[in-house]
Structures are given as C-alpha cells and as structure tokens.
XYZ file of C-alpha atoms in Angstrom:
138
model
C 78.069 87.591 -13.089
C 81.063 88.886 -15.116
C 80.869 85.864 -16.999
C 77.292 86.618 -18.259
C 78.480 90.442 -19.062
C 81.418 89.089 -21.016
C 79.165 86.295 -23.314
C 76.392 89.111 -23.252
C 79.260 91.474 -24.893
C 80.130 88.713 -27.242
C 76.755 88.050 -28.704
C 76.876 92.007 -29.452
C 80.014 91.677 -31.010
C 78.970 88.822 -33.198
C 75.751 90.065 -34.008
C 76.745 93.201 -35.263
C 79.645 91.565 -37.660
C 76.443 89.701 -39.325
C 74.597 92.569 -39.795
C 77.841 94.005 -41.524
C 79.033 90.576 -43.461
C 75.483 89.356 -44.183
C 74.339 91.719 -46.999
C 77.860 91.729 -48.216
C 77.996 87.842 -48.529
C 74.712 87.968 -50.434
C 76.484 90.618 -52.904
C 79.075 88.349 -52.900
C 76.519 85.720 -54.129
C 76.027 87.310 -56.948
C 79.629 87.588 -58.061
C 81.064 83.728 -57.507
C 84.673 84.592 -57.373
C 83.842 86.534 -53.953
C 82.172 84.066 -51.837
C 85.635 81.846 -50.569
C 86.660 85.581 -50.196
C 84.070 86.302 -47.843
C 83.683 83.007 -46.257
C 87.294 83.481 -45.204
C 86.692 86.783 -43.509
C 83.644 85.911 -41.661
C 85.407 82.632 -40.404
C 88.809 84.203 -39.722
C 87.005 87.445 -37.686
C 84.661 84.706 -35.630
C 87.829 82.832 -34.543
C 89.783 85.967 -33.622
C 86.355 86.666 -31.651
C 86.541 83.144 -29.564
C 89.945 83.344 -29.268
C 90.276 86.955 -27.662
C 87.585 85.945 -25.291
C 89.137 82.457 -23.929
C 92.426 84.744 -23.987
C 90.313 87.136 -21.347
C 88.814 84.060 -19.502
C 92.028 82.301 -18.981
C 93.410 85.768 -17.344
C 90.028 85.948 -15.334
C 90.372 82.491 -14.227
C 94.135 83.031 -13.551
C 93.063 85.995 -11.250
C 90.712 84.405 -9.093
C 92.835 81.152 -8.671
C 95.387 83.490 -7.144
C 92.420 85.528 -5.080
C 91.496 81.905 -3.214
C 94.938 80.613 -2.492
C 95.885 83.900 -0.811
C 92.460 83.412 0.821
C 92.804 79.628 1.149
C 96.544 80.593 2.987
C 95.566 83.871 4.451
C 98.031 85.793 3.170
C 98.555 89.470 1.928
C 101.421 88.644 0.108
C 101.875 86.242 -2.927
C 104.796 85.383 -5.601
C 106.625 83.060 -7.442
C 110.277 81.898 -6.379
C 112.886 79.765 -7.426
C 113.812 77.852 -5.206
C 117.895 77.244 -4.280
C 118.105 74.995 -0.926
C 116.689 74.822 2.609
C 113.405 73.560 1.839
C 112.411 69.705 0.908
C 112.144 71.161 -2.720
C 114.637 70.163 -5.450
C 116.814 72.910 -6.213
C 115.591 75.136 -8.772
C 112.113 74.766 -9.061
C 109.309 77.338 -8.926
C 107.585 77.373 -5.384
C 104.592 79.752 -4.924
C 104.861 81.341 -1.606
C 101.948 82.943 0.612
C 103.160 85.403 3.028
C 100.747 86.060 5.634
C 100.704 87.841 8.912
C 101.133 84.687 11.315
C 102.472 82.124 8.530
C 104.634 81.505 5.682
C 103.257 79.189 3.446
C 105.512 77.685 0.145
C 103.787 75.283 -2.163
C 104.688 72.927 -5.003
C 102.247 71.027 -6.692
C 100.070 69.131 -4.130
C 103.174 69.336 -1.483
C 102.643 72.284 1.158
C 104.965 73.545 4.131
C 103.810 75.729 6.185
C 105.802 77.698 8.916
C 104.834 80.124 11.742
C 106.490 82.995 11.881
C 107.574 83.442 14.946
C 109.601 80.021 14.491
C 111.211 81.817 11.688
C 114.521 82.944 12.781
C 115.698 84.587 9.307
C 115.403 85.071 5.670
C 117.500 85.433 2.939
C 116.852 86.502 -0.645
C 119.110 86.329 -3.198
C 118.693 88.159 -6.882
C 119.738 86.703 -10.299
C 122.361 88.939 -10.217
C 124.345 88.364 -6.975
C 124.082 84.214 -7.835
C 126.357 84.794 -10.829
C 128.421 87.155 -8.870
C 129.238 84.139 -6.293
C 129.212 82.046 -9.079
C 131.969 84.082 -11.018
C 133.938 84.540 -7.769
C 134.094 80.880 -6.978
C-alpha cells in the first residue's frame, strides 16, 4: 500500500512539472538557442525526481528488513556491534545482534548463534573510548 501512495505521489509530481515545462519548451521552440536549455532542466529535474524516490525506497526497504529480523528473532532490541573476541567471529567485524526476552541472537552474514539467556552468565561492553584507554596503558 505505501508503495502505491508513494508512485501515486510521483505521477503528481511529474505531471505537474509538464504542465509547468511544457508550454515553456514550446516557447523555447520558437527561440532555438533555448531548447538544449530546457531539455537540460526537464531531464536534470526528472532524475532528481527518480533519484529522491529510490533514495526513500531504499530507507523503506531498509526499515522493514530490520522490522522482520527482529520479528524473524523475536527480539525487542536490535543494533550493530563490532565485534572484539568470544564469539566464532573474526575480530572486528560488524555482527547484528537481536536481543530478545528469552534469547540473544548475533548474526553475520548467513552464520547465526543463538544463546538462551539464562545460559548467559555475563556481559561485557566496551566503548571506543575505554579500548584506546587499555590500549594506551599497555
């Protein structure tokens, strides 16, 4: 459905620049050093048009993709780390994590690990900051 609304809002868009540009290209035909002037602008505002709206799809499709894997994991809570060591994950690579109210899910690419949290004995989260802070005192 919002799909429809947003190519629905685009044909407005677009149809309402031709009524604008249309009788100002056919002035323009009149005067022959206007019309790559013209052509130009009409082509130019069309691509800024297709490109803002893949721009808004992309951030649509980006939002639901994260809606179904907190679904898919049944989580609450979602994110992005970095990962440093503990898990079968090469250190420093991005692992998205699904934190939900019986399981802790981290996955990387098509690789997941899932563990229960009441196996989980404890946690720890370090910042950017306090790694250089152990790196500087070592």
């Amino acid at each position: 459905m919002n799909d429809k609304k947003n190519i629905g809002c685009l044909k407005i868009i677009c149809f309402f620049l031709c009524l604008i540009f249309i009788p100002i290209f056919i002035g323009a035909l009149i005067d022959n050093d206007m019309i790559p002037i013209f052509a130009f602008v009409i082509i130019s505002i069309y691509g800024a048009i297709i490109l803002l709206y893949n721009m808004h799809k992309t951030k649509i499709d980006m939002e639901n993709d994260k809606i179904n894997m907190q679904k898919k994991y049944e989580a609450y809570l979602s994110g992005i780390i970095l990962h440093e060591e503990g898990l079968p994950f090469p250190k420093g690579v991005c692992v998205n994590v699904y934190y939900g109210s019986k399981k802790l899910t981290f996955v990387r690419e098509h690789q997941e690990i899932i563990l229960e949290l009441s196996k989980v004995e404890s946690m720890d989260t370090v910042s950017g900051s306090d790694i250089q802070a152990q790196a500087t005192a070592a």
